[in-house]
Tab-separated table of N, CA and C and ligand atoms in Angstrom:
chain	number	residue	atom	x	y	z
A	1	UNK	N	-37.545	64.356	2.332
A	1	UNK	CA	-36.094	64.583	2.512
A	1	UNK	C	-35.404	64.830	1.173
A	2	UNK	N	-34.465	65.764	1.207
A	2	UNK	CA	-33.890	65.945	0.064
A	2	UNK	C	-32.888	64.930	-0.032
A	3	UNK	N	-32.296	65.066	-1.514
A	3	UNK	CA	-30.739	64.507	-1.611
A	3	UNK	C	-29.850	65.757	-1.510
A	4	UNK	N	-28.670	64.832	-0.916
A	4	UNK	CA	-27.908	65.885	-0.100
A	4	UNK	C	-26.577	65.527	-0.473
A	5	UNK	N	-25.109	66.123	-0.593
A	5	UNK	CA	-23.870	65.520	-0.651
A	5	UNK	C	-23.663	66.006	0.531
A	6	UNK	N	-22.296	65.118	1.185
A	6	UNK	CA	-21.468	65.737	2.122
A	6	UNK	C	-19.866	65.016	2.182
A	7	UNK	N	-19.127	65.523	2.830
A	7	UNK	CA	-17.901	65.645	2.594
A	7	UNK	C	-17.449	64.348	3.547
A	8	UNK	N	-16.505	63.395	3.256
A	8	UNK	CA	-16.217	62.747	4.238
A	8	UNK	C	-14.521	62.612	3.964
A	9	UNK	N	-13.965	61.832	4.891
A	9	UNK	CA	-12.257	61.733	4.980
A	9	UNK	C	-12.062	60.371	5.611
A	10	UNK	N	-11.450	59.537	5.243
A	10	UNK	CA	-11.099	58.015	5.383
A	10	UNK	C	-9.405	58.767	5.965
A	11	UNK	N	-9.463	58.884	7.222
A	11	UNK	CA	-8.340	59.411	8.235
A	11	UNK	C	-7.021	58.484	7.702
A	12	UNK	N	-6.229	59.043	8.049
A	12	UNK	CA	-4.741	58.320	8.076
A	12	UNK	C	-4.920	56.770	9.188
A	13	UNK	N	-5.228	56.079	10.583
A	13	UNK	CA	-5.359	55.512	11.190
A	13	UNK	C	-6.308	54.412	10.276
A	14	UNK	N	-6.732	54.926	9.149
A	14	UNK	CA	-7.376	53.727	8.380
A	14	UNK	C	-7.199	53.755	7.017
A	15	UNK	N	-6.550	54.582	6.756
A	15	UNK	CA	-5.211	54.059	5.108
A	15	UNK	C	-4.547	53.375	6.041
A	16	UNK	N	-3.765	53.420	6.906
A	16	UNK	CA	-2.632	52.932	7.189
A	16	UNK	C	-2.994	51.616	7.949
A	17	UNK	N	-3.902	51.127	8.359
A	17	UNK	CA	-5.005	49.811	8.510
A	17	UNK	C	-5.429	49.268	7.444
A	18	UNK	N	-5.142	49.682	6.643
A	18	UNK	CA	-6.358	48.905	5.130
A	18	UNK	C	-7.933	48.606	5.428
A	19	UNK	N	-8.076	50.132	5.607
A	19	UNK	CA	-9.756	49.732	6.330
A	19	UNK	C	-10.067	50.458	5.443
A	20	UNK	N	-9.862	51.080	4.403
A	20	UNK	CA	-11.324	52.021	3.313
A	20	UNK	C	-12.117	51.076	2.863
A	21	UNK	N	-11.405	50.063	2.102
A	21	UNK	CA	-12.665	49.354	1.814
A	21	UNK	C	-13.784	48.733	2.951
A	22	UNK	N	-13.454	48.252	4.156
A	22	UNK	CA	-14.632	48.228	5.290
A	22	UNK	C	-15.118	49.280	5.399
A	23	UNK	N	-14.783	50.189	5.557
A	23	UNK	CA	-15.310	51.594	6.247
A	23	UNK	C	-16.360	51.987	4.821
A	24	UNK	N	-15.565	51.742	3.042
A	24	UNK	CA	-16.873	51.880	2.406
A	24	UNK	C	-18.008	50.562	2.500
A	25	UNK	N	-17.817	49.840	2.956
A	25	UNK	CA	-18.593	48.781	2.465
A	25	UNK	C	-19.970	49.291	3.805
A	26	UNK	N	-19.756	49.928	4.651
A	26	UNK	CA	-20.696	50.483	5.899
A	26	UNK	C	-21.447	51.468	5.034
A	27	UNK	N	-20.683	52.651	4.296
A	27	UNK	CA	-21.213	53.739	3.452
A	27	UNK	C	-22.337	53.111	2.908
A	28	UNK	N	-21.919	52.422	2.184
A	28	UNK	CA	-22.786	51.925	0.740
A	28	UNK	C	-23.794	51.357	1.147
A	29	UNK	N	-23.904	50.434	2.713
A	29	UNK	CA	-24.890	49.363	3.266
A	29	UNK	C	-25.874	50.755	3.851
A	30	UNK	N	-25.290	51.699	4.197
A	30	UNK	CA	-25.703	52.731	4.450
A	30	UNK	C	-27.003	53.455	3.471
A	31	UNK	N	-26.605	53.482	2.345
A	31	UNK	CA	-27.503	54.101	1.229
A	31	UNK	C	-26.978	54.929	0.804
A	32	UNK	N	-25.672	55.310	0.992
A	32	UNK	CA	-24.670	56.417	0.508
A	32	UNK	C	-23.696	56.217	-0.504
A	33	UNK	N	-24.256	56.823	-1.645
A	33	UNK	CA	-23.238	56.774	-2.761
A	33	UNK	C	-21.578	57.374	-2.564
A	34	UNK	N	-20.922	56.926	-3.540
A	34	UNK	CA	-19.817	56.931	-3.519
A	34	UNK	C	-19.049	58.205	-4.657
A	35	UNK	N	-19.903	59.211	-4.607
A	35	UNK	CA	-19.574	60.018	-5.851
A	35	UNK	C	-18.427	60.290	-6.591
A	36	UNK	N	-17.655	60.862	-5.478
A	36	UNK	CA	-15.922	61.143	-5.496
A	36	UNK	C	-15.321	60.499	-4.704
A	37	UNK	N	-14.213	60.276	-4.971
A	37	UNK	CA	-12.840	59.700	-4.190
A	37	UNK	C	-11.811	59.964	-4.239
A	38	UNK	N	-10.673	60.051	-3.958
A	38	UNK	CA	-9.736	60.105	-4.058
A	38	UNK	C	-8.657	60.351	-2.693
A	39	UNK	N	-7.688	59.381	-3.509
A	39	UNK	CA	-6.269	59.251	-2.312
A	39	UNK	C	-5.632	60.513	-2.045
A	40	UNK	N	-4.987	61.316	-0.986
A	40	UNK	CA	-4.466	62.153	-1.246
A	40	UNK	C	-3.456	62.343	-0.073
A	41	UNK	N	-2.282	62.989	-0.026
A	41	UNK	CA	-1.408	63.368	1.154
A	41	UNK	C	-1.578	64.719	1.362
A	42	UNK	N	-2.556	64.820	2.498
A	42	UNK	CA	-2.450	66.486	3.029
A	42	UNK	C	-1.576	67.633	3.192
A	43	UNK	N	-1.461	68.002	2.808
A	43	UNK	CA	-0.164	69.486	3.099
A	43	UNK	C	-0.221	69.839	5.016
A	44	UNK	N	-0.229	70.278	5.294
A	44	UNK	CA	-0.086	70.923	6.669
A	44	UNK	C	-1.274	72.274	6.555
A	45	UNK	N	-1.312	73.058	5.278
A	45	UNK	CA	-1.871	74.082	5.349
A	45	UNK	C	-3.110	73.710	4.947
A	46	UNK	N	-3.389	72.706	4.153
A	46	UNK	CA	-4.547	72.067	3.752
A	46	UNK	C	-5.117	71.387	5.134
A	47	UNK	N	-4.068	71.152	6.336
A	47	UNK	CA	-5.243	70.686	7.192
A	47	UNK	C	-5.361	71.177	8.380
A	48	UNK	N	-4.097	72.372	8.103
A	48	UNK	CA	-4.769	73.660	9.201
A	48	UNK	C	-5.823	74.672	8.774
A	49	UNK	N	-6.224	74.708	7.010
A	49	UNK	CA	-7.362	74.906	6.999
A	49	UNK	C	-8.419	74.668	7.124
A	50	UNK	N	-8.562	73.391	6.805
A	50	UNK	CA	-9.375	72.321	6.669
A	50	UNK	C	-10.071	72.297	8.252
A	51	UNK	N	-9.138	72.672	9.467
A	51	UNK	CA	-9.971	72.209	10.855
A	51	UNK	C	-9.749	73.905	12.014
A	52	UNK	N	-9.562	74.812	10.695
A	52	UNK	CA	-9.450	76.290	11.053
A	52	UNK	C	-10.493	76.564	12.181
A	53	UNK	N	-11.708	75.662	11.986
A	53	UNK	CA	-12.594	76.083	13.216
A	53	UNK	C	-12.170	75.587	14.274
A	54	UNK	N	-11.183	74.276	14.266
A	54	UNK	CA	-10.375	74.007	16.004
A	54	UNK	C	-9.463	74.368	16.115
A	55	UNK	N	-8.935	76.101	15.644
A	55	UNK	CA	-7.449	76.259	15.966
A	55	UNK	C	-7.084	76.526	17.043
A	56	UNK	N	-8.052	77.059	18.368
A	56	UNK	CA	-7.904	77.557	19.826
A	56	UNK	C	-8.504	76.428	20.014
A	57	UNK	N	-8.586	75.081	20.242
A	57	UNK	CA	-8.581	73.910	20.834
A	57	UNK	C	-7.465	73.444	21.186
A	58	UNK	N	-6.909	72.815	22.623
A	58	UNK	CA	-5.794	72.485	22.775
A	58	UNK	C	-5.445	71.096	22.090
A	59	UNK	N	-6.159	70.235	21.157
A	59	UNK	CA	-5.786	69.260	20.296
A	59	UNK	C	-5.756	70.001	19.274
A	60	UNK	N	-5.468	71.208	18.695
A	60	UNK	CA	-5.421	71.902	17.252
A	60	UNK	C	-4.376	70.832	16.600
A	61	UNK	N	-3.094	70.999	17.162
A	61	UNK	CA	-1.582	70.820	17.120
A	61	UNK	C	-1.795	68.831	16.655
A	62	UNK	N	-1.760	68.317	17.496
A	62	UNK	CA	-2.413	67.161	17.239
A	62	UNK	C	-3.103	66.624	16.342
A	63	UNK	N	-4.098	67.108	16.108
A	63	UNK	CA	-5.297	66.552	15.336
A	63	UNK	C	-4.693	67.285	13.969
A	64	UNK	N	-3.815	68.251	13.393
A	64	UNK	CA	-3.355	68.639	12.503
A	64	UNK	C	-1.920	67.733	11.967
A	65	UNK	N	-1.270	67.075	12.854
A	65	UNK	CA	-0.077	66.303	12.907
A	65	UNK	C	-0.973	64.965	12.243
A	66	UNK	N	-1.835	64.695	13.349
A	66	UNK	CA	-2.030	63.290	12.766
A	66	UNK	C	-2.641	63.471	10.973
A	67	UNK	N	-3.772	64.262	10.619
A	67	UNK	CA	-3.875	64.138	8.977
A	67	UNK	C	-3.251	64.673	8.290
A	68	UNK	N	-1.715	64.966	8.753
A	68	UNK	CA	-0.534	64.509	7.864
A	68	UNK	C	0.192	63.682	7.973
A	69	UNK	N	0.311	62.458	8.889
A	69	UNK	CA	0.972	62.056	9.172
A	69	UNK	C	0.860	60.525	8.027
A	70	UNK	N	-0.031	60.297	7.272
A	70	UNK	CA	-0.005	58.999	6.207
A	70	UNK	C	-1.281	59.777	4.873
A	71	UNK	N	-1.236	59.018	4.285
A	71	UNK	CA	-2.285	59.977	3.131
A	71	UNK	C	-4.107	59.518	4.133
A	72	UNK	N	-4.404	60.087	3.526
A	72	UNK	CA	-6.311	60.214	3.907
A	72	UNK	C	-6.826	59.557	2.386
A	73	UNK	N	-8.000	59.345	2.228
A	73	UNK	CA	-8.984	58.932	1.404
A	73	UNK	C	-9.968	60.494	1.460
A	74	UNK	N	-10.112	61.662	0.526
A	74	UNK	CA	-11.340	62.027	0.600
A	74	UNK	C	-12.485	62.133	0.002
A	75	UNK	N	-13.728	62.152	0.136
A	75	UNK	CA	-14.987	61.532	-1.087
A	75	UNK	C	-16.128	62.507	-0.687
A	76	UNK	N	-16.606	62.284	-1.610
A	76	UNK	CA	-18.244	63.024	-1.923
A	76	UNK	C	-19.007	61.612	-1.684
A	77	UNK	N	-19.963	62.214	-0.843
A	77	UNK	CA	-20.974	60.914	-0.751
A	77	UNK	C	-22.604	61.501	-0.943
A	78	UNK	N	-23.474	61.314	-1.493
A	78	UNK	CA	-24.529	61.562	-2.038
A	78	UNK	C	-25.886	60.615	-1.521
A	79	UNK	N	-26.968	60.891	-0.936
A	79	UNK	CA	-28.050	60.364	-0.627
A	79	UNK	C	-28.779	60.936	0.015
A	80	UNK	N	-30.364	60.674	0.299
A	80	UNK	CA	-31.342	61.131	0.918
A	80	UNK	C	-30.490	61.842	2.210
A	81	UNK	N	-30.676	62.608	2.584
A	81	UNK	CA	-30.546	63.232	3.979
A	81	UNK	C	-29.060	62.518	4.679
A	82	UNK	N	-28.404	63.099	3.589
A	82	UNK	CA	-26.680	62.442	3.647
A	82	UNK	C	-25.814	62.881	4.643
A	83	UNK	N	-26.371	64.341	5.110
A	83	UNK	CA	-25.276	64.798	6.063
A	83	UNK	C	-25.214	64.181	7.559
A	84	UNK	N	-26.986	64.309	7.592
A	84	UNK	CA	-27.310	63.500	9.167
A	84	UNK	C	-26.841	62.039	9.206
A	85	UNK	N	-27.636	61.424	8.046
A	85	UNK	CA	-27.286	59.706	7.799
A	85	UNK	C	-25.626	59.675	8.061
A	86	UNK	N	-24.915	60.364	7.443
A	86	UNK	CA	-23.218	60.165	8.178
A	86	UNK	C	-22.796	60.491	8.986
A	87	UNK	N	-23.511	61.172	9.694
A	87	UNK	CA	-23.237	61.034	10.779
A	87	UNK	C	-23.249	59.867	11.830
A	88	UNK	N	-24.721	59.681	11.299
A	88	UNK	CA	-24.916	58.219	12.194
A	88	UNK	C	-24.386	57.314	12.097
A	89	UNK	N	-24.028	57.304	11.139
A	89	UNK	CA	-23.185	55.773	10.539
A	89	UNK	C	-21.838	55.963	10.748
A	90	UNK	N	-21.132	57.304	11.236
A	90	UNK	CA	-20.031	57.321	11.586
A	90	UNK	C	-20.492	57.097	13.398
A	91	UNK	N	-20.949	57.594	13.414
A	91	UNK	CA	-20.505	57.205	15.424
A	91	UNK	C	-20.171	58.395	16.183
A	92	UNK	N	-20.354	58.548	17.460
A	92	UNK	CA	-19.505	59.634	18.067
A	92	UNK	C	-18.383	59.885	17.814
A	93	UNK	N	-17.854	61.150	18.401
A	93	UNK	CA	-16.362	61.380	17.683
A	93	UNK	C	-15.496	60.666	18.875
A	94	UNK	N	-16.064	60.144	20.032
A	94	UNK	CA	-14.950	59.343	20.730
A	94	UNK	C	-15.168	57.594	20.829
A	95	UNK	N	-14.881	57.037	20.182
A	95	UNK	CA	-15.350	56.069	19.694
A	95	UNK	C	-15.610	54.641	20.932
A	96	UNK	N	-15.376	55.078	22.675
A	96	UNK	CA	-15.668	55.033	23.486
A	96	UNK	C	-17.395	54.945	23.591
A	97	UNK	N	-17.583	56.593	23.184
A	97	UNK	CA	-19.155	56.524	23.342
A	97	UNK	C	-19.988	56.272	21.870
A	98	UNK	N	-19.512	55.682	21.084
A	98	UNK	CA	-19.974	55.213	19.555
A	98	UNK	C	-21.182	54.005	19.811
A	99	UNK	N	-22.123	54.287	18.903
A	99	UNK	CA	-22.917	52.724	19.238
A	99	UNK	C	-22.871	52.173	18.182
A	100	UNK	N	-23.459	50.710	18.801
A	100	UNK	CA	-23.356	49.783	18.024
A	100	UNK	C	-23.461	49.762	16.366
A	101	UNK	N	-22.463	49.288	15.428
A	101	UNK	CA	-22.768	48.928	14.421
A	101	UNK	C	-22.159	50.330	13.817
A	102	UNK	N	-21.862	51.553	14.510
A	102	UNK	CA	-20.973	52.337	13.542
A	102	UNK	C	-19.349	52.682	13.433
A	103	UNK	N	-19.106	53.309	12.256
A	103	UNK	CA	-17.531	53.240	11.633
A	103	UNK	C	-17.145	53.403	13.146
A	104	UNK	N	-17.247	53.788	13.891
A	104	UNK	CA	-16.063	54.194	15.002
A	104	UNK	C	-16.231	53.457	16.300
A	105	UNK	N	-17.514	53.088	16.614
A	105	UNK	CA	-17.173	51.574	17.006
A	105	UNK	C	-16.444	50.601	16.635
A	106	UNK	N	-16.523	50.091	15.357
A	106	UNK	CA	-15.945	48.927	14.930
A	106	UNK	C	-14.637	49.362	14.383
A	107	UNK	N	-14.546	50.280	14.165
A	107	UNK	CA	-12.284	50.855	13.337
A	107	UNK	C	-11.893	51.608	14.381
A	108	UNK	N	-12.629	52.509	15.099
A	108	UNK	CA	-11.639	53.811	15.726
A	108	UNK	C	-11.146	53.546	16.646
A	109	UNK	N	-9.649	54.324	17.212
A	109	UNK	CA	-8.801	53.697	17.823
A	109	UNK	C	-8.845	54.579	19.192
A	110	UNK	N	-9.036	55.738	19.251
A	110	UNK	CA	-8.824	56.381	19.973
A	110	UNK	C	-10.041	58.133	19.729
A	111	UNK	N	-10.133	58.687	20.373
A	111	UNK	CA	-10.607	60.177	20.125
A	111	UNK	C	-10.076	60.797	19.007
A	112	UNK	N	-8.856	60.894	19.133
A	112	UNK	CA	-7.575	61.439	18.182
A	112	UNK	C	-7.709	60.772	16.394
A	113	UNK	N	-7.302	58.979	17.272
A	113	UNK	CA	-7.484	58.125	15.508
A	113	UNK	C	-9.067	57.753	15.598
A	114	UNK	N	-9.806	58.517	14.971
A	114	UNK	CA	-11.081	57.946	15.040
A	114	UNK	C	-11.795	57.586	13.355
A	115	UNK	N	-10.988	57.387	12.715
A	115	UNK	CA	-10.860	57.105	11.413
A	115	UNK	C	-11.431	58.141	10.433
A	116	UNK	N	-12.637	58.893	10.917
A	116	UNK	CA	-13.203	58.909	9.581
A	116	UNK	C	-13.938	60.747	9.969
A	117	UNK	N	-13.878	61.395	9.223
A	117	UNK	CA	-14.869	62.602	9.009
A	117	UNK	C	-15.720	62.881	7.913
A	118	UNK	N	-16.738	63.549	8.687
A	118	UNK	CA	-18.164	63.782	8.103
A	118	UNK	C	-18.386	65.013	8.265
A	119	UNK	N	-18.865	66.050	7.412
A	119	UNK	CA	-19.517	67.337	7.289
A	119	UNK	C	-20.806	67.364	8.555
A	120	UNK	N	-20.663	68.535	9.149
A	120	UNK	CA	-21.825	68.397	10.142
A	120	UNK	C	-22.993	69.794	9.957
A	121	UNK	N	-22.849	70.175	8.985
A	121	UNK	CA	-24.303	71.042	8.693
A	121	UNK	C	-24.181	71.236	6.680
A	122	UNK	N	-24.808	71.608	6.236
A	122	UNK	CA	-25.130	71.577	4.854
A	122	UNK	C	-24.041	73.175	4.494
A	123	UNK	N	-24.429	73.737	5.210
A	123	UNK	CA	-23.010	74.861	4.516
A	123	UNK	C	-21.692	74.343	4.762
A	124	UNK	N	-21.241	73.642	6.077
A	124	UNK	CA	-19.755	72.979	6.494
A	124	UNK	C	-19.180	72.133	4.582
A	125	UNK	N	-20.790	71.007	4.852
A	125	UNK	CA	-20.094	69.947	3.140
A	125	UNK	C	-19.717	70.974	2.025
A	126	UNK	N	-20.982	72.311	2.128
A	126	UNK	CA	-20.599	72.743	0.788
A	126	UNK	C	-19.351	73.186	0.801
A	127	UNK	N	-18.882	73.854	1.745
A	127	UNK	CA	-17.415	74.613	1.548
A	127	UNK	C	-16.136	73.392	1.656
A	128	UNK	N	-16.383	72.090	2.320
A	128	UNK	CA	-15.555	71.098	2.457
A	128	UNK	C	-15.055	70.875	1.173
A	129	UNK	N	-16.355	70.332	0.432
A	129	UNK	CA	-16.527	69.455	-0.688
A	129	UNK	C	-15.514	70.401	-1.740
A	130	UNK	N	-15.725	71.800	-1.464
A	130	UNK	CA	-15.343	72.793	-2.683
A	130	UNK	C	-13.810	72.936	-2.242
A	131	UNK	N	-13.092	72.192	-1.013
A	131	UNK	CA	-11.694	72.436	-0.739
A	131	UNK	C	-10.614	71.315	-1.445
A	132	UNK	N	-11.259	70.402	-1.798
A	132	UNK	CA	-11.253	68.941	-2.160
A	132	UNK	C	-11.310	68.568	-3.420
A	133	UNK	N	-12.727	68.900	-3.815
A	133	UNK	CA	-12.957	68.696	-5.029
A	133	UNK	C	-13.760	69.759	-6.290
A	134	UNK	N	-13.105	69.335	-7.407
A	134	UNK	CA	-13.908	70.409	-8.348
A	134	UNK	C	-15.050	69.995	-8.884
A	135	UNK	N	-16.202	71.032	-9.220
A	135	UNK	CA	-17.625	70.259	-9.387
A	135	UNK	C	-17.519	69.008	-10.623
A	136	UNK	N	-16.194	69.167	-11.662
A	136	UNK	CA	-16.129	67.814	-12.691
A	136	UNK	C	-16.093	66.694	-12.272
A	137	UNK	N	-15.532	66.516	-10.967
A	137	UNK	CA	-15.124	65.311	-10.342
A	137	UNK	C	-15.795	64.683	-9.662
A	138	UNK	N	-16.865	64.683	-9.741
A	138	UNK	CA	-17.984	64.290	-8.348
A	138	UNK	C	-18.820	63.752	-10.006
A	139	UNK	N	-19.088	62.523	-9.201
A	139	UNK	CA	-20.019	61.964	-10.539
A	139	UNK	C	-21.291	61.374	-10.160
A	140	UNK	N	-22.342	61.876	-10.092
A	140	UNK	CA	-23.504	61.217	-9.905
A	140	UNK	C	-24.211	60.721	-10.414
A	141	UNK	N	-24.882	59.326	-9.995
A	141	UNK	CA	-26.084	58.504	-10.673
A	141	UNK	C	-25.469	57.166	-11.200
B	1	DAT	P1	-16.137	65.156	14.699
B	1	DAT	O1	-14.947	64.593	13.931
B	1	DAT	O2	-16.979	64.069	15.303
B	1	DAT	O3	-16.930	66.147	13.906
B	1	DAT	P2	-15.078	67.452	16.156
B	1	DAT	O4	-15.456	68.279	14.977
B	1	DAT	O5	-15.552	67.897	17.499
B	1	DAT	O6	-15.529	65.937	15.977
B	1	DAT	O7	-13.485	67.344	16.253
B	1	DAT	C1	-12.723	67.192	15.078
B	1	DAT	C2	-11.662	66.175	15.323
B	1	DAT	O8	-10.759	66.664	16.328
B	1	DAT	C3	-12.156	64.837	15.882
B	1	DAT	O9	-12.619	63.968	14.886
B	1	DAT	C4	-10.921	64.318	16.553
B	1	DAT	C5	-10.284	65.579	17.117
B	1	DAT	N1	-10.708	65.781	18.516
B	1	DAT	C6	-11.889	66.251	18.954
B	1	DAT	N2	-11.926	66.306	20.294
B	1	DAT	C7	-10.716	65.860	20.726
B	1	DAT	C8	-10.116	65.655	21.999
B	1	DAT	N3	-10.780	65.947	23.128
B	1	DAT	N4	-8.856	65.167	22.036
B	1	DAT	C9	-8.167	64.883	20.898
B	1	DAT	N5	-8.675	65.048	19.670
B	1	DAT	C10	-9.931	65.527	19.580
B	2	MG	MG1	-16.511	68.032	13.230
């Protein structure tokens, strides 16, 4: 397995919970470094780009309201076979059907507030990571 980065987002529903630090303390138990971070308040256009692939979804409108609606956390996370591993460790995206022991079992509130996003193929992180962050800022090892 290679090492891999991928893109993740500590949602508004968990800044506004004081859950990053739980939600990293899962990452890290995880095997997933913590490369980049940073706090940030989304623009509107930053997160109608950002989810440009659900714009003919009838939650476009929604799911664009809510990650503006409080700042997000977003990070580079780095490890063996990082994109799949966050996945798992995040959970389904309806946190209904999430199993045991991941972020969206134990924080997510709803489909909508489900705290947290993860890159879901190796080209998605690369172009994420590059919306976010510049290659200086990501620090590895
Ligand atoms: P994921 O975040 O697990 O990759 P996705 O890419 O299918 O899920 O959808 C992106 C986000 O859109 C998801 O985290 C929450 C929101 N979303 C998805 N399906 C939804 C639905 N049926 N109702 C409301 N929001 C939804
Ligand atoms: Mg997705």
């Amino acid at each position: 397995m290679a090492i891999e980065r991928t893109f993740s987002i500590l949602k508004p529903d968990a800044t506004q919970r004081n859950l990053t630090g739980g939600i990293n303390a899962l990452i890290e138990a995880a095997g997933l470094k913590i490369v980049a971070q940073k706090r940030i308040q989304m623009s509107l256009a930053e997160a109608r780009r950002f989810y440009a692939v659900h714009k003919e979804r009838p939650f476009f409108g929604e799911l664009v309201e809510f990650m503006v609606s409080a700042p997000v956390v977003v990070q580079v996370l780095e490890g063996e076979n990082a994109i799949a591993k966050y996945r798992e460790v995040m959970g389904a995206t309806n946190p209904a059907q999430a199993a045991e022991g991941t972020i969206r079992k134990q924080f997510a509130l709803s489909v909508g507030e489900n705290s947290v996003h993860g890159s879901d193929s190796a080209d998605n992180a690369k172009l994420e990571i590059a919306q976010f962050f510049s290659e200086n800022e990501i620090i590895s090892g």
